[in-house]
């Protein structure tokens, strides 16, 4: 056993060493002569794809220092009661907080923990935001020295003027204007507690949501967190005798609802959505925190092409003006559009349409949020899965000339031959939009006329997991997938417009997939920031599978529900989509150079629930072949003006004809490739042909064009077939595709949602 003298000597020596180290550190670390860039804060510069300046944005334009006299006592005490009760008595450092930071670091965590107001002021004013041991020690010694040079009111004033409150607001004056539209000295006790709560992290405590991720997705959680912390801060102020009983009761009686987000200078039109998309991409592909980014100094070069952005906006506005009139029809109110345009084989987002604009109070980026079911635009993934994997009954890939029953109100079979049952153990029936007796038709014809029943049964035969895998490899994010029930084949999933454009770009690029991206380079103080190389291109599906899907989708435009796109006047492929109760309508289409998706929907501005579009635009119902296709065509005409028409690769015949169970045996016919029969099915059986002939395009013309095959308006009823028409999944027979009013914007289906950023 060591003697007490040895133990005492070692302890004294250890403590003496610590004192010596501390003394040396204190002597060596001096207070910087200048404030850091964060304290000075700058703007970020966004560039178009050609290098010209798009807009400057950031905290540099949203900051104004105020003196301590102009900061309400309630704001000062709210911060002190919440963050540093001993502020007026301590030396400027918190030894226990530093010990916690060291312990966190030892466990592999960060060094954050328990900083005093003085330490936070020092970090904001003189140091970087990095969480390192050396920075923590510098912070400690500088804080001690600052405490000897500045009085407590000066330190508190500096802290409140350099802190970040979210929405690009640095300092209490900018925060007061941003959240309440008033100067700091006019803030109420309750409003002060709200702003003090933001200092813990506006990403999590701004009730309007997280502008660095997806406001709509984080709104509810942020609101709850904000209310809890706001109430706690008021309670602490009351306990610390900084609020009288009367003041406390008045302050706690009502949550001080902040103003909604407002457009900052230069963020009008589509610019706000472009900046939003690029900012999210930067934050998800670098180690830059939102706070660091908003302090400015970054130059962000985007993929957005100004002429294409303007063309997409003009297309939406033109078609909207022609068909949507809220003053004339109440059902035209709250109509929304979202659109995106992506380069195949590359992934660059060249244009998007996010909504009416920040200046109109619309802050949710419709191009980059989820919650709008895609309807029948999902069917190409079902067909691709069948051509790649075959079905449980086939020996290999399935030909698109295979026949499936297209009649309405059909029972759906499991792979063992039994029928899919609902919750009450009665058979589940899949509906079409009309009761037209299609009989057994080829998958090619079913895609052309967007008939539901063949694709639901095909999805069951292929396996919904295979359908999901094909869609995921094509670019759809995992978090936006719906439940793998029979209706999954009809587009109950909710990817963003960006992701749908990118997934269809995979077909356009003969199966090659590149993740969508919006930023090509980021510089900070002239130096490149790592992490912004182009996404890697992969082969998502066999080349001939993609080419055959394209061939089938060309026929949709040539002879089917997408005929309104014929006026583009060049080789194109695409698919229309509409969901149950007419709550959304899509058109996604592409040429070899460009893939573009357009979504149209109505939503309740308060709840963000989807509303039916029945009666919108003065017609019975809106379909993907109507307004969305008109927007797509108008934009693509402008975007591709003067460009060559390279067409698509000629597909090779794929798979074997494997008709569904119950299909009549066809008469022997010569071998026919899909390209030889663009609109007719080979050797149609009597059950495949309707009892009455289809009218020709010249027979009847309606609001959106001419009727075809018994439909109301080309794209109106979509030729008596269906353009969506999703029915309830078997487990919940009363639900619709969007669960009776899906709330948009959970972010998961956005371009950067999920584990891939």
XYZ file of C-alpha atoms in Angstrom:
757
model
C 0.000 0.000 0.000
C 1.390 3.463 -0.848
C 1.959 5.732 2.125
C -0.238 8.751 2.800
C 2.723 10.973 2.040
C 3.063 9.492 -1.448
C -0.666 9.834 -2.135
C -0.699 13.398 -0.848
C 2.339 14.270 -2.912
C 0.826 12.846 -6.091
C -2.447 14.730 -5.542
C -0.641 17.980 -4.851
C 1.566 17.434 -7.885
C -1.443 16.685 -10.099
C -3.359 19.724 -8.898
C -0.255 21.852 -9.277
C 0.142 20.642 -12.838
C -3.474 21.546 -13.605
C -2.978 25.003 -12.162
C 0.203 25.405 -14.197
C -1.511 24.267 -17.396
C -4.429 26.578 -16.701
C -2.070 29.456 -16.018
C -0.119 28.861 -19.194
C -3.369 28.528 -21.188
C -4.750 31.718 -19.694
C -1.530 33.563 -20.519
C -1.309 32.235 -24.058
C -4.953 32.749 -25.100
C -5.854 36.345 -25.767
C -9.109 37.990 -26.690
C -9.154 38.393 -30.509
C -8.997 41.988 -31.684
C -11.720 41.461 -34.282
C -15.112 39.831 -34.280
C -15.352 36.673 -36.363
C -17.224 36.402 -39.644
C -20.179 34.850 -37.859
C -20.618 37.913 -35.678
C -20.354 40.170 -38.701
C -22.564 37.813 -40.785
C -22.803 38.018 -44.561
C -25.139 37.053 -47.346
C -24.973 33.886 -49.409
C -24.803 34.270 -53.183
C -26.798 31.884 -55.384
C -25.832 31.467 -59.034
C -27.734 30.138 -62.026
C -26.293 27.160 -63.901
C -24.508 29.515 -66.317
C -22.719 31.279 -63.445
C -24.771 34.475 -63.477
C -26.133 35.712 -60.149
C -29.615 34.574 -59.160
C -30.020 36.233 -55.745
C -28.203 37.098 -52.524
C -29.758 35.780 -49.353
C -28.827 35.329 -45.721
C -28.496 37.121 -42.416
C -26.373 39.971 -43.726
C -29.518 41.779 -44.795
C -31.435 40.852 -41.638
C -29.409 42.088 -38.703
C -29.398 45.231 -36.557
C -27.707 45.665 -33.206
C -29.545 47.435 -30.381
C -28.353 48.721 -27.018
C -29.293 47.087 -23.725
C -31.737 49.930 -23.003
C -33.805 48.894 -26.038
C -33.988 45.267 -24.949
C -36.964 44.707 -22.616
C -36.093 43.540 -19.079
C -38.382 40.551 -19.682
C -36.192 39.448 -22.607
C -33.038 39.710 -20.520
C -34.523 37.772 -17.613
C -36.138 35.181 -19.885
C -32.689 34.273 -21.213
C -31.043 34.369 -17.796
C -33.764 32.280 -16.115
C -33.677 29.714 -18.923
C -29.966 29.467 -19.620
C -27.764 30.893 -16.858
C -29.411 31.802 -13.531
C -26.049 32.764 -11.973
C -25.108 35.062 -14.846
C -24.703 38.212 -12.751
C -22.615 36.371 -10.134
C -20.446 33.857 -12.030
C -16.969 34.370 -13.454
C -18.133 33.740 -17.002
C -17.425 30.003 -17.119
C -19.272 26.914 -15.913
C -16.779 24.295 -14.653
C -19.459 21.599 -14.473
C -20.569 22.342 -18.003
C -16.995 22.056 -19.226
C -16.640 18.743 -17.368
C -19.786 17.468 -19.091
C -18.387 18.526 -22.458
C -15.143 16.631 -21.792
C -17.104 13.562 -20.700
C -19.198 13.711 -23.867
C -16.073 13.899 -25.963
C -14.576 10.898 -24.136
C -17.695 8.906 -25.018
C -17.358 9.866 -28.655
C -20.025 12.591 -28.610
C -19.620 16.313 -29.236
C -18.231 18.821 -26.790
C -21.429 20.819 -26.456
C -22.714 21.298 -22.953
C -23.631 23.787 -20.252
C -22.126 26.998 -21.602
C -22.755 30.228 -19.728
C -24.144 33.283 -21.482
C -20.626 34.712 -21.462
C -19.250 31.592 -23.144
C -21.987 31.665 -25.767
C -21.303 35.345 -26.421
C -17.611 34.541 -26.875
C -18.415 31.655 -29.222
C -20.780 33.843 -31.283
C -18.427 36.807 -31.405
C -14.867 35.527 -31.496
C -14.812 31.819 -32.314
C -16.101 29.349 -34.884
C -19.061 27.070 -34.243
C -17.023 23.853 -34.508
C -17.300 21.471 -31.549
C -13.672 20.646 -30.713
C -11.698 20.379 -27.501
C -9.286 23.158 -28.488
C -12.163 25.503 -29.285
C -13.755 24.697 -25.936
C -10.564 25.571 -24.033
C -10.159 28.802 -25.991
C -13.768 29.650 -25.208
C -13.167 29.096 -21.500
C -10.048 31.284 -21.216
C -11.400 34.040 -23.472
C -14.634 34.049 -21.446
C -12.680 34.615 -18.224
C -10.757 37.496 -19.800
C -13.882 39.005 -21.402
C -15.498 38.916 -17.963
C -12.755 41.200 -16.663
C -13.011 43.656 -19.562
C -16.786 43.948 -20.111
C -19.550 44.361 -17.573
C -22.448 41.904 -17.463
C -24.886 44.174 -19.306
C -22.423 44.588 -22.169
C -21.989 40.815 -22.394
C -25.751 40.208 -22.298
C -26.310 42.890 -24.927
C -23.682 41.294 -27.157
C -25.152 37.825 -26.701
C -28.687 38.887 -27.612
C -27.404 40.816 -30.641
C -25.297 37.938 -32.040
C -27.587 34.973 -31.383
C -29.489 33.221 -34.150
C -33.284 33.110 -33.836
C -34.142 31.278 -37.072
C -35.647 32.467 -40.375
C -32.337 34.150 -41.154
C -32.700 36.559 -38.198
C -29.583 37.385 -36.183
C -30.038 39.504 -33.094
C -33.053 40.398 -30.988
C -34.123 43.349 -33.157
C -34.234 41.260 -36.357
C -36.020 38.480 -34.453
C -38.668 40.864 -33.109
C -39.355 42.153 -36.616
C -39.280 38.685 -38.194
C -41.627 36.986 -35.731
C -43.838 39.834 -34.512
C -43.383 42.749 -36.912
C -42.344 45.145 -34.144
C -39.216 46.621 -32.596
C -37.553 44.756 -29.756
C -38.469 47.342 -27.119
C -42.184 46.732 -27.777
C -42.123 42.980 -27.102
C -44.491 41.650 -24.443
C -43.400 39.357 -21.602
C -44.972 36.395 -23.387
C -43.287 37.218 -26.706
C -39.935 37.524 -24.934
C -40.320 34.017 -23.529
C -41.136 32.717 -27.026
C -38.005 34.297 -28.536
C -35.890 33.008 -25.651
C -37.158 29.495 -26.414
C -35.852 29.828 -29.987
C -32.296 30.223 -28.683
C -32.265 26.533 -27.792
C -32.524 25.852 -31.524
C -34.954 27.433 -34.024
C -34.717 24.276 -36.111
C -36.781 22.565 -33.401
C -38.703 25.439 -31.790
C -40.015 27.573 -34.660
C -43.724 26.651 -34.900
C -43.699 27.420 -38.631
C -41.400 24.420 -39.144
C -37.782 23.902 -40.078
C -36.856 25.951 -43.133
C -33.692 23.870 -43.565
C -35.636 20.634 -44.079
C -39.339 20.890 -44.760
C -41.596 23.370 -42.928
C -44.794 21.379 -43.321
C -43.186 18.178 -42.090
C -41.866 19.690 -38.854
C -44.687 22.093 -38.065
C -46.678 20.118 -35.488
C -43.674 18.764 -33.594
C -42.034 22.195 -33.485
C -45.244 23.808 -32.246
C -45.530 21.364 -29.339
C -41.881 21.818 -28.380
C -42.213 25.600 -28.588
C -45.298 25.741 -26.371
C -43.705 23.512 -23.725
C -40.464 25.490 -23.559
C -42.259 28.870 -23.691
C -44.416 27.885 -20.706
C -41.376 26.526 -18.840
C -39.423 29.766 -19.332
C -42.319 31.846 -18.012
C -42.529 29.520 -15.016
C -38.800 29.943 -14.358
C -39.097 33.727 -14.572
C -41.976 33.590 -12.094
C -40.040 31.303 -9.755
C -37.049 33.670 -9.946
C -39.326 36.598 -9.005
C -38.804 38.313 -12.361
C -42.536 38.186 -13.076
C -45.211 39.040 -10.533
C -48.191 36.709 -10.109
C -50.291 39.067 -12.176
C -47.685 39.379 -14.932
C -47.199 35.617 -15.018
C -50.928 34.861 -15.283
C -51.307 37.381 -18.093
C -48.277 36.063 -19.988
C -49.164 32.373 -19.652
C -52.836 32.871 -20.560
C -52.235 32.752 -24.322
C -49.455 31.447 -26.542
C -48.000 34.439 -28.459
C -48.642 33.248 -32.000
C -45.823 34.529 -34.232
C -46.373 35.791 -37.745
C -46.036 33.390 -40.649
C -42.966 33.337 -42.816
C -42.493 36.346 -45.037
C -40.692 36.699 -48.297
C -37.374 38.438 -47.887
C -35.925 40.746 -50.502
C -35.338 38.990 -53.804
C -37.296 35.873 -52.817
C -40.319 36.555 -55.009
C -41.722 34.221 -57.645
C -39.896 30.935 -57.943
C -36.613 32.235 -56.495
C -37.633 31.352 -52.936
C -38.293 27.730 -53.915
C -35.047 27.484 -55.877
C -33.091 28.801 -52.896
C -35.013 26.479 -50.563
C -34.149 23.453 -52.711
C -30.493 24.403 -53.079
C -30.126 25.178 -49.361
C -31.539 21.788 -48.374
C -29.153 20.102 -50.797
C -26.157 21.915 -49.298
C -27.152 21.069 -45.718
C -27.669 17.410 -46.596
C -24.435 16.983 -48.543
C -21.961 18.723 -46.240
C -21.021 19.175 -42.604
C -22.313 22.750 -42.674
C -24.963 23.398 -40.030
C -27.987 25.538 -40.810
C -26.746 28.167 -38.385
C -23.328 28.318 -40.047
C -24.915 28.459 -43.478
C -27.238 31.289 -42.524
C -24.304 33.289 -41.221
C -23.421 33.645 -44.891
C -20.279 33.895 -46.925
C -21.123 30.982 -49.214
C -21.356 31.010 -53.001
C -23.723 28.342 -54.278
C -23.777 27.453 -57.959
C -27.028 25.695 -58.849
C -28.246 23.509 -61.704
C -31.226 25.786 -62.379
C -31.433 27.270 -65.868
C -33.092 30.661 -65.832
C -34.837 30.345 -69.190
C -36.332 26.974 -68.275
C -37.496 28.177 -64.850
C -39.199 31.125 -66.526
C -40.707 28.848 -69.193
C -42.153 26.478 -66.577
C -43.632 29.372 -64.601
C -45.110 30.859 -67.767
C -46.641 27.504 -68.731
C -48.351 27.111 -65.352
C -49.619 30.696 -65.371
C -50.893 30.490 -68.948
C -52.873 27.279 -68.462
C -54.040 28.409 -65.035
C -55.344 31.665 -66.484
C -57.176 29.803 -69.258
C -58.943 27.295 -67.012
C -58.877 28.311 -63.340
C -61.007 31.235 -62.160
C -61.553 31.424 -58.377
C -63.692 34.556 -58.782
C -66.084 32.716 -61.057
C -66.109 29.276 -59.389
C -65.649 28.513 -55.711
C -64.282 25.074 -56.626
C -61.361 26.772 -58.394
C -60.090 28.138 -55.082
C -56.994 26.640 -53.448
C -55.771 24.948 -56.646
C -52.057 24.192 -56.451
C -49.397 23.164 -58.957
C -46.022 21.560 -58.459
C -43.589 20.697 -61.236
C -39.982 19.743 -61.846
C -37.749 19.148 -64.836
C -34.651 16.912 -64.747
C -31.908 15.931 -67.203
C -31.796 12.181 -67.942
C -28.405 10.443 -67.480
C -27.377 13.342 -65.259
C -29.947 14.155 -62.556
C -29.562 17.932 -62.767
C -32.770 19.758 -61.845
C -33.009 22.465 -64.490
C -36.372 23.930 -63.459
C -39.088 23.633 -60.876
C -42.371 25.254 -59.968
C -42.967 25.377 -56.229
C -46.140 27.427 -55.962
C -47.556 30.933 -56.119
C -44.527 32.476 -54.386
C -43.354 33.467 -50.919
C -44.783 36.926 -51.486
C -48.242 35.324 -51.805
C -47.783 33.587 -48.462
C -47.140 30.169 -50.033
C -43.961 28.849 -48.418
C -44.389 25.124 -49.012
C -42.325 24.015 -52.006
C -44.808 21.990 -54.077
C -42.011 20.573 -56.239
C -40.161 19.088 -53.300
C -42.706 17.848 -50.769
C -44.714 14.684 -50.519
C -48.331 13.997 -49.696
C -49.891 14.082 -53.173
C -50.607 10.529 -54.455
C -49.293 9.980 -57.980
C -52.112 7.781 -59.282
C -51.664 5.957 -62.565
C -48.267 7.502 -63.256
C -47.125 4.603 -61.028
C -48.214 1.939 -63.532
C -44.980 2.049 -65.591
C -43.091 0.738 -62.542
C -45.519 -2.203 -62.362
C -44.957 -2.954 -66.050
C -41.180 -2.572 -65.694
C -41.188 -5.025 -62.773
C -43.157 -7.534 -64.877
C -40.728 -7.199 -67.788
C -37.716 -7.553 -65.506
C -38.863 -10.188 -62.989
C -41.800 -11.916 -64.647
C -44.676 -13.242 -62.549
C -45.071 -16.220 -60.251
C -46.612 -18.051 -63.240
C -44.041 -17.139 -65.904
C -40.652 -18.673 -66.610
C -39.086 -15.277 -67.207
C -39.825 -11.675 -68.231
C -43.396 -10.887 -69.207
C -44.260 -9.362 -72.578
C -46.373 -6.165 -72.588
C -48.574 -8.043 -75.083
C -49.743 -10.359 -72.304
C -53.471 -10.049 -71.692
C -55.216 -9.262 -68.433
C -58.888 -8.766 -67.650
C -59.771 -5.089 -68.014
C -63.402 -5.296 -66.926
C -64.681 -3.253 -64.023
C -65.400 -4.563 -60.520
C -63.039 -7.540 -60.566
C -61.956 -9.751 -57.714
C -58.177 -9.737 -57.216
C -56.308 -13.021 -56.749
C -53.394 -13.878 -54.496
C -50.586 -16.011 -55.921
C -52.135 -19.171 -54.467
C -55.313 -18.565 -56.448
C -57.386 -17.393 -53.510
C -59.109 -14.033 -53.616
C -57.849 -11.006 -51.717
C -60.206 -10.417 -48.814
C -61.283 -7.301 -46.994
C -61.373 -6.981 -43.236
C -64.792 -8.595 -43.078
C -63.504 -11.600 -45.091
C -65.538 -10.686 -48.165
C -63.775 -10.489 -51.561
C -62.018 -7.251 -52.452
C -63.187 -5.839 -55.799
C -61.003 -3.513 -57.852
C -62.873 -0.773 -59.693
C -62.174 1.079 -62.898
C -63.319 4.617 -63.430
C -65.997 3.408 -65.815
C -67.876 0.141 -66.252
C -66.763 -0.290 -69.852
C -66.430 -4.023 -70.687
C -62.845 -4.121 -71.924
C -62.523 -7.864 -71.569
C -59.002 -9.324 -71.766
C -56.703 -6.649 -73.171
C -52.942 -6.422 -73.515
C -50.979 -4.594 -70.865
C -49.955 -2.215 -73.616
C -53.601 -1.359 -74.270
C -54.339 -1.154 -70.549
C -51.531 1.386 -70.161
C -52.731 3.312 -73.200
C -56.236 3.712 -71.770
C -55.125 3.672 -68.106
C -57.343 0.769 -67.089
C -56.884 -0.155 -63.442
C -57.874 -3.785 -63.070
C -55.103 -5.305 -65.213
C -52.373 -3.492 -63.277
C -53.695 -4.389 -59.849
C -53.704 -8.084 -60.760
C -50.355 -7.742 -62.539
C -48.880 -6.166 -59.412
C -50.114 -9.103 -57.342
C -48.680 -11.569 -59.871
C -45.298 -9.824 -60.033
C -45.180 -9.143 -56.294
C -45.613 -5.654 -54.898
C -42.152 -5.864 -53.335
C -40.646 -6.247 -56.822
C -42.664 -3.227 -57.964
C -41.393 -1.250 -54.997
C -37.789 -2.302 -55.665
C -37.977 -1.205 -59.307
C -39.426 2.166 -58.277
C -36.767 2.628 -55.603
C -33.922 1.818 -57.987
C -35.456 4.298 -60.434
C -35.115 7.095 -57.866
C -38.191 7.008 -55.585
C -37.294 7.449 -51.920
C -38.157 4.692 -49.489
C -40.099 6.935 -47.111
C -42.655 7.961 -49.740
C -43.904 4.422 -50.441
C -47.433 3.463 -49.448
C -48.488 0.123 -47.939
C -47.860 -2.858 -50.227
C -51.512 -3.783 -50.700
C -53.272 -4.247 -54.091
C -53.831 -0.488 -54.482
C -50.067 0.069 -54.301
C -50.008 -0.714 -58.036
C -52.277 2.260 -58.711
C -50.145 4.997 -57.178
C -51.076 5.392 -53.520
C -47.442 6.393 -52.896
C -46.571 10.074 -52.568
C -43.186 10.965 -54.094
C -42.339 14.577 -54.841
C -42.548 16.064 -58.324
C -38.748 16.152 -58.389
C -38.501 12.449 -57.607
C -41.135 11.497 -60.201
C -39.359 13.481 -62.916
C -36.083 11.833 -61.933
C -37.588 8.315 -61.887
C -39.059 8.739 -65.381
C -35.670 10.077 -66.482
C -34.444 6.528 -65.792
C -36.728 5.260 -68.568
C -35.572 8.076 -70.842
C -31.930 7.130 -70.227
C -32.422 3.446 -71.126
C -32.341 2.371 -67.494
C -29.498 4.566 -66.280
C -30.295 6.366 -63.034
C -28.745 9.441 -61.412
C -30.059 10.952 -58.181
C -31.521 14.450 -58.633
C -29.263 17.304 -57.582
C -29.538 21.077 -57.500
C -26.025 22.288 -56.588
C -22.829 21.838 -58.584
C -20.392 23.688 -56.322
C -20.154 25.583 -53.028
C -17.378 28.007 -52.155
C -16.623 29.598 -48.804
C -14.248 32.546 -48.806
C -13.104 31.452 -52.256
C -12.360 27.871 -51.260
C -14.316 24.893 -52.573
C -16.421 23.009 -50.044
C -16.241 19.243 -50.548
C -19.236 17.027 -51.232
C -20.719 18.440 -54.422
C -19.563 16.103 -57.146
C -22.196 14.890 -59.596
C -24.207 11.885 -58.375
C -22.979 8.531 -59.648
C -24.875 7.068 -62.611
C -26.026 3.465 -62.122
C -27.894 0.934 -64.251
C -31.202 0.755 -62.390
C -32.885 -1.718 -64.745
C -31.978 -3.644 -67.899
C -31.686 -1.359 -70.893
C -34.315 -3.178 -72.916
C -36.820 -3.105 -70.044
C -36.551 0.684 -69.948
C -36.770 0.948 -73.728
C -39.911 -1.201 -73.822
C -41.523 0.911 -71.102
C -40.722 3.965 -73.218
C -42.269 2.314 -76.268
C -45.480 1.647 -74.317
C -45.533 5.215 -72.941
C -44.996 6.666 -76.421
C -48.230 4.907 -77.337
C -50.011 6.566 -74.381
C -49.358 9.924 -76.044
C -49.952 8.709 -79.588
C -53.224 6.870 -78.974
C -54.219 7.085 -75.334
C -54.937 9.318 -72.382
C -51.939 11.573 -73.041
C -53.057 12.783 -76.481
C -52.959 16.420 -75.394
C -49.154 16.101 -75.476
C -49.189 15.392 -79.232
C -48.993 19.115 -79.915
C -45.400 19.048 -78.659
C -44.616 17.856 -82.170
C -41.678 15.630 -81.280
C -40.982 12.127 -79.993
C -42.115 11.877 -76.392
C -43.370 9.346 -73.858
C -45.476 9.868 -70.770
C -48.254 8.787 -68.457
C -51.312 10.451 -67.003
C -52.438 9.903 -63.429
C -55.489 10.733 -61.350
C -56.415 9.607 -57.842
C -59.621 8.610 -56.114
C -62.105 11.392 -55.382
C -60.183 13.463 -57.948
C -57.832 14.872 -55.314
C -54.779 14.999 -57.548
C -53.905 14.791 -61.223
C -50.443 14.231 -62.736
C -48.664 14.055 -66.023
C -45.093 12.809 -66.141
C -43.403 12.657 -69.515
C -40.054 12.859 -71.197
C -37.985 13.144 -74.311
C -34.436 11.885 -74.469
C -33.184 15.321 -73.300
C -35.637 16.215 -70.535
C -37.990 14.540 -68.051
C -40.739 16.679 -66.516
C -43.510 16.024 -64.016
C -46.547 18.216 -63.347
C -48.885 17.750 -60.380
C -52.200 19.522 -59.809
C -54.274 19.369 -56.640
C -56.474 21.358 -54.280
C -55.722 21.690 -50.593
C -57.300 23.206 -47.539
C -54.959 26.109 -46.646
C -55.477 25.569 -42.913
C -55.180 21.803 -42.569
C -53.188 21.070 -45.768
C -55.686 18.267 -46.467
C -56.311 17.443 -50.105
C -59.693 18.459 -51.520
C -61.616 16.952 -54.433
C -61.233 18.659 -57.825
C -64.637 17.486 -59.044
C -66.161 20.593 -60.606
C -62.866 22.477 -60.778
C -62.313 24.385 -64.047
C -66.033 23.997 -64.722
C -65.757 20.326 -65.689
C -67.011 17.188 -63.988
C -63.526 16.063 -62.983
C -59.876 16.882 -63.632
C -57.599 14.186 -65.004
C -53.906 13.916 -65.716
C -54.591 14.118 -69.433
C -56.216 17.529 -68.989
C -54.600 20.561 -67.350
C -51.379 18.837 -66.157
C -50.667 17.600 -69.695
C -51.366 21.045 -71.130
C -48.866 22.600 -68.681
C -46.287 19.921 -69.511
C -46.677 20.433 -73.251
C -46.525 24.225 -73.034
C -43.312 24.059 -70.987
C -41.608 21.375 -73.079
C -42.267 23.335 -76.271
C -40.333 26.284 -74.854
C -37.629 24.236 -73.108
C -36.811 22.196 -76.228
C -37.267 24.935 -78.811
C -34.545 24.709 -81.434
C -33.280 21.375 -80.070
C -33.001 18.264 -82.214
C -35.451 15.385 -81.858
C -33.211 12.340 -81.323
C -36.130 9.999 -80.620
C -35.714 6.893 -78.479
C -33.794 3.655 -79.037
C -35.809 0.997 -80.849
C -36.772 -1.631 -78.258
C -36.126 -5.295 -78.829
C -38.977 -7.718 -78.332
C -39.043 -8.646 -74.670
C -40.413 -11.525 -72.621
C -43.056 -14.079 -73.383
C -46.793 -13.615 -73.656
C -48.244 -15.001 -70.434
C -51.909 -14.152 -70.144
C -53.592 -13.896 -66.765
C -55.672 -16.704 -65.331
C -58.989 -17.043 -67.132
C -57.845 -15.472 -70.377
C -59.353 -17.112 -73.491
C -56.940 -19.007 -75.717
C -56.061 -16.689 -78.631
C -56.216 -17.761 -82.221
C -52.774 -18.370 -83.777
C -51.311 -15.086 -85.023
C -48.014 -14.052 -86.539
C -45.356 -12.815 -84.154
C -45.798 -9.081 -83.641
C -43.513 -6.639 -81.889
C -44.887 -3.721 -79.856
C -43.507 -1.195 -82.292
C -45.549 -2.761 -85.104
C -48.833 -2.303 -83.259
C -48.800 1.124 -81.686
C -52.458 1.241 -80.740
C -54.087 -2.085 -81.477
C -53.745 -5.323 -79.572
C -52.809 -8.366 -81.619
C -55.672 -10.581 -82.652
C -58.243 -9.203 -80.260
C -60.748 -11.678 -78.958
C -64.438 -10.755 -78.896
C -64.167 -10.090 -75.174
C -61.385 -7.611 -75.792
C -63.427 -5.470 -78.117
C -66.303 -3.341 -76.806
C -69.755 -4.063 -78.125
C -69.972 -0.606 -79.643
C -67.197 0.986 -81.680
C -65.164 3.800 -80.185
C -65.880 7.255 -81.580
C -63.167 8.796 -83.648
C -61.469 11.994 -82.457
C -63.696 14.004 -84.762
C -66.921 12.618 -83.270
C -67.209 14.836 -80.229
C -65.066 17.595 -78.879
C -65.193 18.846 -75.310
C -63.565 21.373 -73.029
C -60.088 19.842 -73.083
C -60.177 18.314 -76.519
C -62.003 15.536 -78.278
C -63.695 12.546 -76.749
C -62.220 9.168 -77.443
C -63.488 5.674 -76.780
C -66.567 6.809 -74.972
C -64.833 9.113 -72.522
C -65.803 12.624 -71.483
C -63.221 14.891 -73.092
C -59.845 13.506 -74.039
C -58.412 13.014 -70.617
C -61.695 13.979 -69.005
C -62.948 10.466 -68.364
C -59.896 9.161 -70.160
C -61.626 7.136 -72.812
C -63.905 5.318 -70.485
C -60.830 3.755 -68.963
C -59.300 5.118 -65.840
C -56.641 7.621 -65.164
C -56.100 6.682 -61.561
C -59.390 5.840 -59.981
C -57.724 4.255 -56.978
C -59.986 2.299 -54.718
C -59.558 1.496 -51.088
C -56.976 -1.086 -50.067
C -58.561 -4.346 -48.948
C -57.719 -3.814 -45.307
C -59.595 -0.510 -45.180
C -62.386 -0.657 -47.761
C -63.698 2.808 -46.956
C -60.392 4.623 -47.342
C -59.306 6.406 -50.471
C -55.907 6.620 -52.048
C -54.967 9.597 -49.962
C -56.648 8.412 -46.779
C -59.591 10.695 -47.141
C -57.541 13.855 -47.267
C -53.854 13.323 -47.001
C -51.886 16.066 -45.312
C -49.060 17.105 -47.597
C -45.488 17.882 -46.921
C -44.001 15.332 -44.581
C -40.805 15.798 -46.499
C -40.073 12.125 -46.770
C -40.854 12.000 -50.443
C -38.895 15.124 -51.192
C -35.651 15.138 -53.061
C -33.600 15.152 -49.904
C -35.817 13.252 -47.491
C -34.725 9.988 -45.977
C -31.255 8.550 -45.398
C -29.911 9.784 -48.720
C -30.385 13.357 -47.639
